[in-house]
CSV table of C-alpha atoms and ligand atoms in Angstrom, one decimal:
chain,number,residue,atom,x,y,z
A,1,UNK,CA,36.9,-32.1,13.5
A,2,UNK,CA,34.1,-34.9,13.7
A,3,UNK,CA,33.4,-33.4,17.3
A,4,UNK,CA,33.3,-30.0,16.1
A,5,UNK,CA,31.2,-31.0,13.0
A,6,UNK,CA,29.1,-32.9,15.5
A,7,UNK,CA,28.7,-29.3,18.1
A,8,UNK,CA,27.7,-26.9,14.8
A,9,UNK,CA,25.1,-29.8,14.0
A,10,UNK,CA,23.3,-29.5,17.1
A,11,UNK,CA,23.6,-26.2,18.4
A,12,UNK,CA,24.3,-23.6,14.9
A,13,UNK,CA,21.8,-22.6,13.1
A,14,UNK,CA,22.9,-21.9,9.6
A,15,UNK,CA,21.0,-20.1,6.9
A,16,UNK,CA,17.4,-21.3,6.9
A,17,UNK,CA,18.4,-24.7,7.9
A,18,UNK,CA,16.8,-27.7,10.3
A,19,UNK,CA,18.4,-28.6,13.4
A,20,UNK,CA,17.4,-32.2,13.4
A,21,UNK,CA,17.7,-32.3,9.9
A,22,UNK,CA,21.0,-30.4,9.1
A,23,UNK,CA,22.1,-30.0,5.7
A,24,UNK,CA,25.5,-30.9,5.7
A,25,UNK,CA,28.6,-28.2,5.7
A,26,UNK,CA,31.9,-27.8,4.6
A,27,UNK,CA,34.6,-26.6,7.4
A,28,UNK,CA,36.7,-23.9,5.5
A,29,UNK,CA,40.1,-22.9,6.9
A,30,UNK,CA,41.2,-20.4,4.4
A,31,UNK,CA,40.4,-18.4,1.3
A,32,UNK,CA,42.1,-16.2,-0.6
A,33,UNK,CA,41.8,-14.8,-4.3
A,34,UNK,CA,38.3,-17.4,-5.8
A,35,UNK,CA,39.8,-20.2,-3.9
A,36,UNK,CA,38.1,-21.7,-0.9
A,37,UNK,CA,39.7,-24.4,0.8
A,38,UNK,CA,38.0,-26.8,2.6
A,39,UNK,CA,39.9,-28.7,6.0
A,40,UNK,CA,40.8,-31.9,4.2
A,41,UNK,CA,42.7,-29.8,2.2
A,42,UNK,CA,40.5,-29.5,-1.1
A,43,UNK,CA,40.0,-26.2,-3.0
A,44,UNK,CA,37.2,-24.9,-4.7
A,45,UNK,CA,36.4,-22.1,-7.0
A,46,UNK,CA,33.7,-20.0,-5.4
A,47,UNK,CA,31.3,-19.2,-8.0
A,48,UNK,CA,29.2,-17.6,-5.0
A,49,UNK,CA,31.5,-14.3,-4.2
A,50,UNK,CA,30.3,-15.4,-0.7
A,51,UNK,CA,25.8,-14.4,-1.9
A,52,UNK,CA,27.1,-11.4,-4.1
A,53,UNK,CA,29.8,-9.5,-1.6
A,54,UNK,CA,33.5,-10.8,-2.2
A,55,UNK,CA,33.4,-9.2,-5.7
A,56,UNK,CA,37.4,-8.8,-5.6
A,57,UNK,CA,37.9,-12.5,-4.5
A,58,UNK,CA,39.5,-13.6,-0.9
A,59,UNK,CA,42.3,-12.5,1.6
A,60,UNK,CA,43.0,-9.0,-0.8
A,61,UNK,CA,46.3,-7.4,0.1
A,62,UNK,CA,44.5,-4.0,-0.4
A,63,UNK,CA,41.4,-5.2,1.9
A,64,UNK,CA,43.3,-6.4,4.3
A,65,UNK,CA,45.6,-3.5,4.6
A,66,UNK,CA,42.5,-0.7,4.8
A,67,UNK,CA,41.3,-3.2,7.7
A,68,UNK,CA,44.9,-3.3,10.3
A,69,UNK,CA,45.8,0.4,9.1
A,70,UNK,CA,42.0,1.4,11.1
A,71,UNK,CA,42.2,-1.0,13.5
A,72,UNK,CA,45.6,0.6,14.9
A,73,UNK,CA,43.4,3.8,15.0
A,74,UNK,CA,40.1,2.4,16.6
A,75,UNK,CA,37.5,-0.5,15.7
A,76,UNK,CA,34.8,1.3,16.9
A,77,UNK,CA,33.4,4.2,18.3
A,78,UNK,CA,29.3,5.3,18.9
A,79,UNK,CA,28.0,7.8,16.1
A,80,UNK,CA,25.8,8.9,18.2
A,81,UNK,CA,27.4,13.0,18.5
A,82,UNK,CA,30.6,11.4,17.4
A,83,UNK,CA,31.9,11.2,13.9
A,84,UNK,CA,35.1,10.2,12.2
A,85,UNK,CA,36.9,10.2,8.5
A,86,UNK,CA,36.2,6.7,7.6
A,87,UNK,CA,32.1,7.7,7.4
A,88,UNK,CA,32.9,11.5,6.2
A,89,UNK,CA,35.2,9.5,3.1
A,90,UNK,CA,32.7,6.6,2.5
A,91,UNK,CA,29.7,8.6,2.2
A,92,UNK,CA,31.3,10.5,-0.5
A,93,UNK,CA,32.3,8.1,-2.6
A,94,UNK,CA,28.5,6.6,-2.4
A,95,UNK,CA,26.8,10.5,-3.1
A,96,UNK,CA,29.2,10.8,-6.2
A,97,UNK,CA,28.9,7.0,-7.8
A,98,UNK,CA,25.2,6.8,-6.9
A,99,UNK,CA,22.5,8.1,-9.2
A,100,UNK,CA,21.8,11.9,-9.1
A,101,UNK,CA,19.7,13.3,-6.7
A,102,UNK,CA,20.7,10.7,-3.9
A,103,UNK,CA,23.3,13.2,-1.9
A,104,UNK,CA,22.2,11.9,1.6
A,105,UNK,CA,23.6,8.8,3.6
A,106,UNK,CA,22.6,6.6,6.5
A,107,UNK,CA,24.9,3.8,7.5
A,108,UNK,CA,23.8,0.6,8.9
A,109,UNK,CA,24.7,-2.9,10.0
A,110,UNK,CA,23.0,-5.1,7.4
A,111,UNK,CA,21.3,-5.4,3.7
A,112,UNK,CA,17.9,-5.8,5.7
A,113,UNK,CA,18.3,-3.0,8.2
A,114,UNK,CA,19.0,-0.5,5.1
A,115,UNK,CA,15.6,-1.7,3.9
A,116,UNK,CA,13.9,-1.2,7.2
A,117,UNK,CA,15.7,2.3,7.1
A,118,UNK,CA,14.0,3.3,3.4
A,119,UNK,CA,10.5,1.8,4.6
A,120,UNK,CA,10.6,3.7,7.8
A,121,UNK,CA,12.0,6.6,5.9
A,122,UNK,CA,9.2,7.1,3.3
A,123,UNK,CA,6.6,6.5,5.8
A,124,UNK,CA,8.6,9.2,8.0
A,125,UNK,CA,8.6,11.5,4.5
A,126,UNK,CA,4.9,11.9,4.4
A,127,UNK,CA,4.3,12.1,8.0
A,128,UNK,CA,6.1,15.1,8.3
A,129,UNK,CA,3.8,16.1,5.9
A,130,UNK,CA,1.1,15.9,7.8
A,131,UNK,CA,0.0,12.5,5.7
A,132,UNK,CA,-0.6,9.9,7.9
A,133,UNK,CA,-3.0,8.1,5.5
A,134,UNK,CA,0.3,7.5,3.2
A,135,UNK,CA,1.6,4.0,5.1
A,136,UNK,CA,1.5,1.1,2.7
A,137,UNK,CA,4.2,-0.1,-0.2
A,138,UNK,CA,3.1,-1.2,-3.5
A,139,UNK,CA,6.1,-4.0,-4.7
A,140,UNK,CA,6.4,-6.3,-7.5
A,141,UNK,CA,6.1,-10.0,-7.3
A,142,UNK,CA,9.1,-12.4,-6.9
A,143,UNK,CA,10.8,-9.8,-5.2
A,144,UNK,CA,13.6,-10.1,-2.5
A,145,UNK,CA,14.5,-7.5,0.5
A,146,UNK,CA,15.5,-9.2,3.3
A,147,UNK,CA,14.8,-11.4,6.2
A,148,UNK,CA,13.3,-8.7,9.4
A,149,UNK,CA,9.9,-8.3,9.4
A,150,UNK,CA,9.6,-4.7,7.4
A,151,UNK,CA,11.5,-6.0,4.7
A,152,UNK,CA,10.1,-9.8,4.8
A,153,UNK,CA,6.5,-8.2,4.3
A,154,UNK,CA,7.5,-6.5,1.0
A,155,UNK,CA,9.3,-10.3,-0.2
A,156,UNK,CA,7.0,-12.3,-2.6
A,157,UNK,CA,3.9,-13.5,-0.4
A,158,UNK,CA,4.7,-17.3,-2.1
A,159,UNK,CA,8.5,-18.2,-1.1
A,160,UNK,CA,9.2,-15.0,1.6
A,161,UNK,CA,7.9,-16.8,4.7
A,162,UNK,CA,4.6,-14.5,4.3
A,163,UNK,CA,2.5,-17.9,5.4
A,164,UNK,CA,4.1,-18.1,8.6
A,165,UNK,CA,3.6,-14.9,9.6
A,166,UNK,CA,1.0,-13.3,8.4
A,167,UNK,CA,-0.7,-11.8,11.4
A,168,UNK,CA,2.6,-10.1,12.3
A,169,UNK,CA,3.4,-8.9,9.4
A,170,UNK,CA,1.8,-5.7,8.0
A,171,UNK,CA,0.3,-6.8,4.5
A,172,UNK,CA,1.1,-4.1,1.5
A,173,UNK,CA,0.6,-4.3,-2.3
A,174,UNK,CA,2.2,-6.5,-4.6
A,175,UNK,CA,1.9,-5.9,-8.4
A,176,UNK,CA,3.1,-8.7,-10.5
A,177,UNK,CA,6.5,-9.4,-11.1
A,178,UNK,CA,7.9,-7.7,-14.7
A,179,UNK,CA,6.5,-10.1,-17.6
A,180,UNK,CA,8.3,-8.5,-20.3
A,181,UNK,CA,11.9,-9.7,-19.7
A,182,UNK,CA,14.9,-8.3,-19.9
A,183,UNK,CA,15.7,-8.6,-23.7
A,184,UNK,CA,12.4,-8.2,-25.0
A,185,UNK,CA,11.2,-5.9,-27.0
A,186,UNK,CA,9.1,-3.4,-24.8
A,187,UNK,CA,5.7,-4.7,-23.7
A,188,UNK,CA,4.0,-1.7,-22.5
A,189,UNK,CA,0.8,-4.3,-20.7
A,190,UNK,CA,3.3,-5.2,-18.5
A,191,UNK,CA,2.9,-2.4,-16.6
A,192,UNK,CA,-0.9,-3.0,-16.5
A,193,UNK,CA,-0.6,-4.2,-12.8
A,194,UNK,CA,1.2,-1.8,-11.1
A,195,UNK,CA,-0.9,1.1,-12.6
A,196,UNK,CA,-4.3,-0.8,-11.7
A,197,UNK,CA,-2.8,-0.7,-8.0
A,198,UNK,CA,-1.1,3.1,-8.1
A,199,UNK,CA,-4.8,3.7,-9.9
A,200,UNK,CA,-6.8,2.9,-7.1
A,201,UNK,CA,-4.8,3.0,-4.3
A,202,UNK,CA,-2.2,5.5,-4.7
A,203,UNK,CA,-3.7,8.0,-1.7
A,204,UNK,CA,-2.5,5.1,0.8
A,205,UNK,CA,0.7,4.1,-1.0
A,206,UNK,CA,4.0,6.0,0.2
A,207,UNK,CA,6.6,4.3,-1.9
A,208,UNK,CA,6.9,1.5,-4.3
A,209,UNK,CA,10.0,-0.4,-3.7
A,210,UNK,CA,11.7,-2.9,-5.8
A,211,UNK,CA,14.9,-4.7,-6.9
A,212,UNK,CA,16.0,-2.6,-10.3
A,213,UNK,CA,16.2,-4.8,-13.2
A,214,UNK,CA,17.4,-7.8,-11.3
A,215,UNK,CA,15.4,-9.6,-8.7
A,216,UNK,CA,17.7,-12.0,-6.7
A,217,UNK,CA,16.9,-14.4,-4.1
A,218,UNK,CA,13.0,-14.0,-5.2
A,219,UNK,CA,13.9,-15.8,-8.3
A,220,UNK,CA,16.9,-14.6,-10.4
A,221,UNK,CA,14.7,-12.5,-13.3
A,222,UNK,CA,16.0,-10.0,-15.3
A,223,UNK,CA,13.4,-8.0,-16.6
A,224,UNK,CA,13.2,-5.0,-18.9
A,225,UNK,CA,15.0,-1.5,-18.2
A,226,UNK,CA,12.3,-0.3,-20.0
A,227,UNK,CA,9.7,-1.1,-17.0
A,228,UNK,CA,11.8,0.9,-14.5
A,229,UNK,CA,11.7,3.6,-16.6
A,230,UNK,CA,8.0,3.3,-16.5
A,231,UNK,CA,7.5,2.9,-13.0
A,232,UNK,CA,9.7,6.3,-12.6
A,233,UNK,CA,6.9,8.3,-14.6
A,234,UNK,CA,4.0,6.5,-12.4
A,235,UNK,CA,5.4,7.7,-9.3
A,236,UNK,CA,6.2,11.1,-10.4
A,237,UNK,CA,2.6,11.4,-11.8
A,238,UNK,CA,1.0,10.3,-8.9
A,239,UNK,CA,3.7,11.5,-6.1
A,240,UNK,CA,4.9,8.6,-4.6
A,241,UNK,CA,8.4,8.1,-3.5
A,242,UNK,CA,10.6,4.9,-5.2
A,243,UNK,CA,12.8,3.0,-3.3
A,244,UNK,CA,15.4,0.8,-5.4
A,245,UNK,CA,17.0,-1.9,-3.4
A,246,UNK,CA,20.4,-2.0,-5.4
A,247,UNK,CA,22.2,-4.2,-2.2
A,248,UNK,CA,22.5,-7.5,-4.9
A,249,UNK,CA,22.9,-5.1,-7.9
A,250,UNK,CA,25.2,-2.7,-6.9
A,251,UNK,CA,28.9,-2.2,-7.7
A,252,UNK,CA,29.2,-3.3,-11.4
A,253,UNK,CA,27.5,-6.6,-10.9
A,254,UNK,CA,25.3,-6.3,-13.9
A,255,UNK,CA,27.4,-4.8,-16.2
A,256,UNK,CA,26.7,-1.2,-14.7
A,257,UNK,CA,28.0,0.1,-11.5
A,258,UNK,CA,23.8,0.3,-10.1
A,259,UNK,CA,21.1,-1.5,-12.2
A,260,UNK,CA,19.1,2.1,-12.0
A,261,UNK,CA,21.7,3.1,-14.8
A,262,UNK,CA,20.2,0.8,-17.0
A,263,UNK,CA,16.8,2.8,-16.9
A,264,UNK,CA,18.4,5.9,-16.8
A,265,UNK,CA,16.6,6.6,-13.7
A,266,UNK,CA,17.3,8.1,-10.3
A,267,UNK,CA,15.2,7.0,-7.4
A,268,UNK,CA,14.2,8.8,-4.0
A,269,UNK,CA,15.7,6.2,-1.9
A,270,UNK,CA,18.6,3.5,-2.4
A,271,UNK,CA,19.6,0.2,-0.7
A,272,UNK,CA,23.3,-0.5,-1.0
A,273,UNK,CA,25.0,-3.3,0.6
A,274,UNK,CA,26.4,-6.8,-0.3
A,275,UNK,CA,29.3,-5.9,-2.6
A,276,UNK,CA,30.2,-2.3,-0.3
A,277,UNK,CA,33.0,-4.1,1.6
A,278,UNK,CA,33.9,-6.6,-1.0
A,279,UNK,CA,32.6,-8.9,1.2
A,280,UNK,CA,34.9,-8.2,4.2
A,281,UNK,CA,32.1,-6.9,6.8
A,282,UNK,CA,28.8,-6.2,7.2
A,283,UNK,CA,27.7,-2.3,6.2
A,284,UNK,CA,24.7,-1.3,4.1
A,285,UNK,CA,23.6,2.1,3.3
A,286,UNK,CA,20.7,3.7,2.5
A,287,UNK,CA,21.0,7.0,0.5
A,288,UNK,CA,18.2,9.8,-0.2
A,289,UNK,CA,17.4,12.5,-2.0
A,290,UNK,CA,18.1,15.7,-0.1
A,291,UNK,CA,14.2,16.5,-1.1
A,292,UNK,CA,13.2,13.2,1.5
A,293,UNK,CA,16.0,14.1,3.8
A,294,UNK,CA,15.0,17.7,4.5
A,295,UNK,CA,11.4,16.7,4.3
A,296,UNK,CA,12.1,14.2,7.0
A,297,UNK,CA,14.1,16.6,9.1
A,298,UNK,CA,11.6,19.9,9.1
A,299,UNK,CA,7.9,18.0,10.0
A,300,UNK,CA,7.1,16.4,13.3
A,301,UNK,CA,9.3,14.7,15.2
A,302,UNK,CA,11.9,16.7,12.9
A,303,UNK,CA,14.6,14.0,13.3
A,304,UNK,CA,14.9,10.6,11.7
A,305,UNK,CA,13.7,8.0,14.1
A,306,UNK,CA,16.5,4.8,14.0
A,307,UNK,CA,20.4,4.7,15.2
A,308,UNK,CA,21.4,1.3,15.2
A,309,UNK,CA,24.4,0.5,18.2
A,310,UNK,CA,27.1,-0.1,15.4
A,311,UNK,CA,26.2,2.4,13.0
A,312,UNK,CA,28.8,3.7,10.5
A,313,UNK,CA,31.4,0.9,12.4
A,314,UNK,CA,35.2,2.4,11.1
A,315,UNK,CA,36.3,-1.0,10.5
A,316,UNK,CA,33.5,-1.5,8.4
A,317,UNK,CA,33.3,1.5,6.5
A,318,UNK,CA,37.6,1.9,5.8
A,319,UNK,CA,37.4,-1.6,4.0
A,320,UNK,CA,34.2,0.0,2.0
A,321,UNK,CA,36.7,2.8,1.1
A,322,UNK,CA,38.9,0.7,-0.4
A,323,UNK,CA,36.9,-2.0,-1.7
A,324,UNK,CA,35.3,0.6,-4.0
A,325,UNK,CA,38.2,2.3,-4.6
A,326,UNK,CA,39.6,-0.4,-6.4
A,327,UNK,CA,36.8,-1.2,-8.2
A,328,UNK,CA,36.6,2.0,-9.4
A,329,UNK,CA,40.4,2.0,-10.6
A,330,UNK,CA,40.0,-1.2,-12.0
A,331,UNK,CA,38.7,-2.1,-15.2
A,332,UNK,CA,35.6,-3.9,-13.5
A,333,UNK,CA,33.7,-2.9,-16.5
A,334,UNK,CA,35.5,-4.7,-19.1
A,335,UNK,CA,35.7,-7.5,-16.5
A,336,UNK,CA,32.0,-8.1,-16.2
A,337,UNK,CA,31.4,-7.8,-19.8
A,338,UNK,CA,34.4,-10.9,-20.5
A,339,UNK,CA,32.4,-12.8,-17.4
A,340,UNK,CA,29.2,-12.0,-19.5
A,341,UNK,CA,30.3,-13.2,-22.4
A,342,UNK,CA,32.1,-16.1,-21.2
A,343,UNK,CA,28.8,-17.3,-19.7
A,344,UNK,CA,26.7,-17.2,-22.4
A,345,UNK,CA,29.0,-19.0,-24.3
A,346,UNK,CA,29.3,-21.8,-21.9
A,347,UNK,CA,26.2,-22.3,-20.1
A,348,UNK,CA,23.6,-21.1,-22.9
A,349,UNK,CA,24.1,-24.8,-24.9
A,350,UNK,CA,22.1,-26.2,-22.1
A,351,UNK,CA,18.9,-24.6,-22.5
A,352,UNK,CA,18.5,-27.5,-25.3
A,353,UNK,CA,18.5,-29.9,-22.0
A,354,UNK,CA,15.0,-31.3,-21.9
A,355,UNK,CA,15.5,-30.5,-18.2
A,356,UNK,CA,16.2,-27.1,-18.1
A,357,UNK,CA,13.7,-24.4,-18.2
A,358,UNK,CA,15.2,-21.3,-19.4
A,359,UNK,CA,19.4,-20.2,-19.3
A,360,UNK,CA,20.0,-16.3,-18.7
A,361,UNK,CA,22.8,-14.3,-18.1
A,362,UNK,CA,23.3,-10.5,-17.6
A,363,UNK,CA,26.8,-9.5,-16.2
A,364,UNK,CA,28.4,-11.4,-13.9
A,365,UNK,CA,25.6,-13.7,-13.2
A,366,UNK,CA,24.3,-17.0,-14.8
A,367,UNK,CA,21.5,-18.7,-14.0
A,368,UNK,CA,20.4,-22.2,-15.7
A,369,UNK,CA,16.4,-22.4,-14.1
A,370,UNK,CA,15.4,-26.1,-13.9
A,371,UNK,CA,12.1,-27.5,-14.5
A,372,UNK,CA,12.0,-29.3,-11.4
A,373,UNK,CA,13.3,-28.1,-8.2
A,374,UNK,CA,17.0,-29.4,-7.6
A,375,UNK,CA,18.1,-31.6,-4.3
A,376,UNK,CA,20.6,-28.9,-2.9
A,377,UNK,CA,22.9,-31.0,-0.4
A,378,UNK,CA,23.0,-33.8,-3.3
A,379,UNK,CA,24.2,-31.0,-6.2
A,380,UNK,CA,25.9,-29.2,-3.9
A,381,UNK,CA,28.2,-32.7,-2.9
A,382,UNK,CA,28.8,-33.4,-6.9
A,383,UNK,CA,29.9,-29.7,-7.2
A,384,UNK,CA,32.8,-29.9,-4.2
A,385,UNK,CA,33.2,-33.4,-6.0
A,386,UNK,CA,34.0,-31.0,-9.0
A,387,UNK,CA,35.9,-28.2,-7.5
A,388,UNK,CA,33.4,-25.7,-7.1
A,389,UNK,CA,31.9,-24.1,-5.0
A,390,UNK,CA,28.4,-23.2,-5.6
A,391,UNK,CA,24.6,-22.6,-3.5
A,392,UNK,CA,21.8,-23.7,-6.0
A,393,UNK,CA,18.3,-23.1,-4.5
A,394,UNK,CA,14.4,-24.1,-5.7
A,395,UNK,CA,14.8,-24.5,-9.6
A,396,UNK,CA,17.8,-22.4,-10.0
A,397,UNK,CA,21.4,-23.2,-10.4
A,398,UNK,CA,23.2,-19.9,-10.3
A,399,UNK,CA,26.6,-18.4,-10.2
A,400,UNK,CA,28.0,-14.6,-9.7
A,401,UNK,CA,31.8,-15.2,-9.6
A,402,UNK,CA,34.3,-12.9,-8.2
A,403,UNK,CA,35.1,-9.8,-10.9
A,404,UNK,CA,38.6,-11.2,-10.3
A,405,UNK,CA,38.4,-15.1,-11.8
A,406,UNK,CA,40.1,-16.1,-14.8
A,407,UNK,CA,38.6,-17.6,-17.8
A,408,UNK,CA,39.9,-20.8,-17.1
A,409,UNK,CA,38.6,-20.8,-13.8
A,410,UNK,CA,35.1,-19.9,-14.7
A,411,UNK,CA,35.0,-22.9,-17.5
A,412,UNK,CA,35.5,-25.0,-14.4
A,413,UNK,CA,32.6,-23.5,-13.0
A,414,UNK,CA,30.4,-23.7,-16.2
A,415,UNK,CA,31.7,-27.2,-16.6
A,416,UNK,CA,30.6,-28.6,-13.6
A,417,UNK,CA,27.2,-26.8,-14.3
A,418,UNK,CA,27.2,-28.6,-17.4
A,419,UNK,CA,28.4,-32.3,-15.8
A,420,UNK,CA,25.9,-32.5,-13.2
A,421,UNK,CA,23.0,-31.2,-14.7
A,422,UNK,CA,23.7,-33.9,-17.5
A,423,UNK,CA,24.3,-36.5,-14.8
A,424,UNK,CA,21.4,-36.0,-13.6
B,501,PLP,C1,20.6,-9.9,0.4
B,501,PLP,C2,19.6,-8.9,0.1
B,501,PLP,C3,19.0,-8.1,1.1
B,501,PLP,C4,19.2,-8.4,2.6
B,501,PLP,O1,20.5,-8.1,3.0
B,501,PLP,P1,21.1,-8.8,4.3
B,501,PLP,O2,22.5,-8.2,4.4
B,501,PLP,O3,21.2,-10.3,4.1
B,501,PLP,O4,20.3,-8.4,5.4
B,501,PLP,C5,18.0,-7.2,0.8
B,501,PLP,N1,17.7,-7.0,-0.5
B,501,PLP,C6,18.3,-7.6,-1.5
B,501,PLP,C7,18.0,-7.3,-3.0
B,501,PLP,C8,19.3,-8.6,-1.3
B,501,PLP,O5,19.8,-9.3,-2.3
């Protein structure tokens, strides 16, 4: 293995990562249920559900099933003038558990590409129009969408790589992020940003696009329903399309099965993705209202201008199926709420550490923010050392555990929260 170790070293990249600097990796042979074990034979308890997606744990009977009863049919075949039942039943399921309104569905390879789908489809919206003027986004601050270059520019300018690009990337408007958080009591001046911006530049803006209540990878803040809400009325009263990026959020991970529940809100446009397989293969969607989709489909050039290669894979979309089935016919709800609990109970005694910032939980996710930035591959090594498995980043030391661990297993995680952050 030290050879192999030694080839992934030199020649993989891994997620933002150095390749004369590698952080170091753990070779996994196996996983199955919240168990990841390592090749010298160690286990750990993923805290991670593999960044939000294996939401029913590892190696599931009912997964893997969905997965060799398709593949005995076909793996793949081009949706280009082709279509099959895998899509026709997935796209279903995501009209009828999705808000209202959203009754049209494009399927795609990746979280990322679904953004670049809603982007290109609101700009496409008020083209057909006969509105070319309408091409920028207006998006909140510490907000994550994805790594191409549409959804990068609409990441927060400070840690979304905006530096490095910034001749490439097309520069929109960014509000700031949500100051009245998620269990305070409603501060209407945090809205006083984003209406300045929709104020003055609305005739240019086609869509606002955010994460809905949650905002992930650009920070891990919960902020109040009630803003959504808000932000629902703005773009009704000034006609702009909303895009709600629900690929970390979806499928019950805060407590509802999409964050836009919360606000009680439906938007024009929806990222899904992470969670859809339950972690088994890439698929995202991105859903519309029939009032975009038709739009879309009557202007100039009257069809819908992207088809990625893999579109609407069979593989991909028949472990989807499943994946939500099951969710949906198990008590996920009850689950989440016992994962909430849990992890308030444990990890909330450490926001009396002098070095902790702030410790917030909604759902299944915990998050004890730091005042100083943590030294990943050092926490990361005392965390294996402990059992668990777990991806801190910047400030924050996070977990969103599989809806499936037991209590027991999550005190392991909360415990070695608890060790090394008084370690160190
Ligand atoms: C992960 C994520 C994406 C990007 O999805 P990929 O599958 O990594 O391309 C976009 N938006 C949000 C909110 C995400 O959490």
């Amino acid at each position: 293995m030290k050879e192999a170790l030694k080839f992934d070293q030199h020649h993989i990249w891994h997620p933002y990562t150095s390749l004369i600097n590698p952080l170091p990796v753990y070779p996994v042979t196996s996983a199955s249920g919240v168990r990841i074990k390592l090749e010298d034979g160690r286990e750990l308890i993923d805290g991670m559900s593999s960044w939000w997606t294996a939401i029913h744990g590892y190696n599931h009977p009912v997964l893997n099933k969905a997965i060799n009863d398709q593949l005995k049919n076909m793996a793949h075949v081009m949706f280009g003038g082709l279509t099959h039942q895998p899509a026709i039943e997935l796209s279903k399921r995501l009209i009828e558990l999705t808000p209202e309104n959203l009754d049209t569905v494009f399927l795609c390879d990746s979280g990322s590409i679904s953004v670049e789908v809603a982007i290109k489809m609101a700009i496409q919206y008020w083209f057909s129009k006969g509105i070319t003027q309408k091409q920028k986004l207006l998006t909140i601050r510490s907000g994550y969408h994805g790594d191409s270059f549409g959804a990068m520019s609409v990441c927060d300018p400070v840690t979304g790589m905006h530096e490095i690009f910034t001749r490439v990337l097309p520069s929109h408007f960014f509000a700031d992020a949500p100051s009245c958080r998620y269990d305070d009591p409603w501060d209407p001046s945090s809205l006083d940003s984003i209406s300045h911006i929709l104020n003055e530049n609305h005739a240019s803006i086609a869509a606002v696009i955010l994460e809905p209540v949650v905002q992930g990878a650009g920070g891990m803040r919960f902020y109040s329903p009630q803003y959504l809400t808000e932000v629902r009325h703005l773009c009704d009263h000034f006609d702009i399309l909303l895009i709600a990026d629900e690929i970390a959020t979806g499928f019950g991970r805060t407590g509802s099965l999409f964050a836009c529940e919360k606000a009680g809100i439906s938007p024009d446009i929806m990222c899904t993705g992470k969670a859809m397989t339950g972690g088994y293969m890439s698929l995202a969607a991105t859903l519309a209202s029939r009032k975009v989709s038709h739009q879309i489909s009557s202007g100039h050039p009257g069809v819908f201008m992207h088809g990625p290669t893999f579109m609407a894979n069979p593989l991909a979309c028949s472990v989807a199926i499943a994946s939500i089935d099951l969710l949906i016919q198990s008590s996920w709800k009850n689950k989440v709420l016992a994962i909430e609990n849990q992890l308030k109970k444990e990890l909330e005694p450490l926001s009396q550490n002098t070095q902790v910032k702030n410790v917030r939980v909604l759902g299944a996710i915990g998050v004890v923010e730091m005042k100083e930035p943590v030294h990943m591959a050092e926490i990361q090594n005392q965390l294996v050392s402990c059992g668990v498995w777990l991806r801190p980043f910047g400030r924050l030391i996070y977990t969103m555990p599989p809806y499936i661990i037991k209590p027991s297993e999550l005190t392991q995680i909360t415990h070695a929260i608890n060790h090394i952050i008084s370690n160190n």
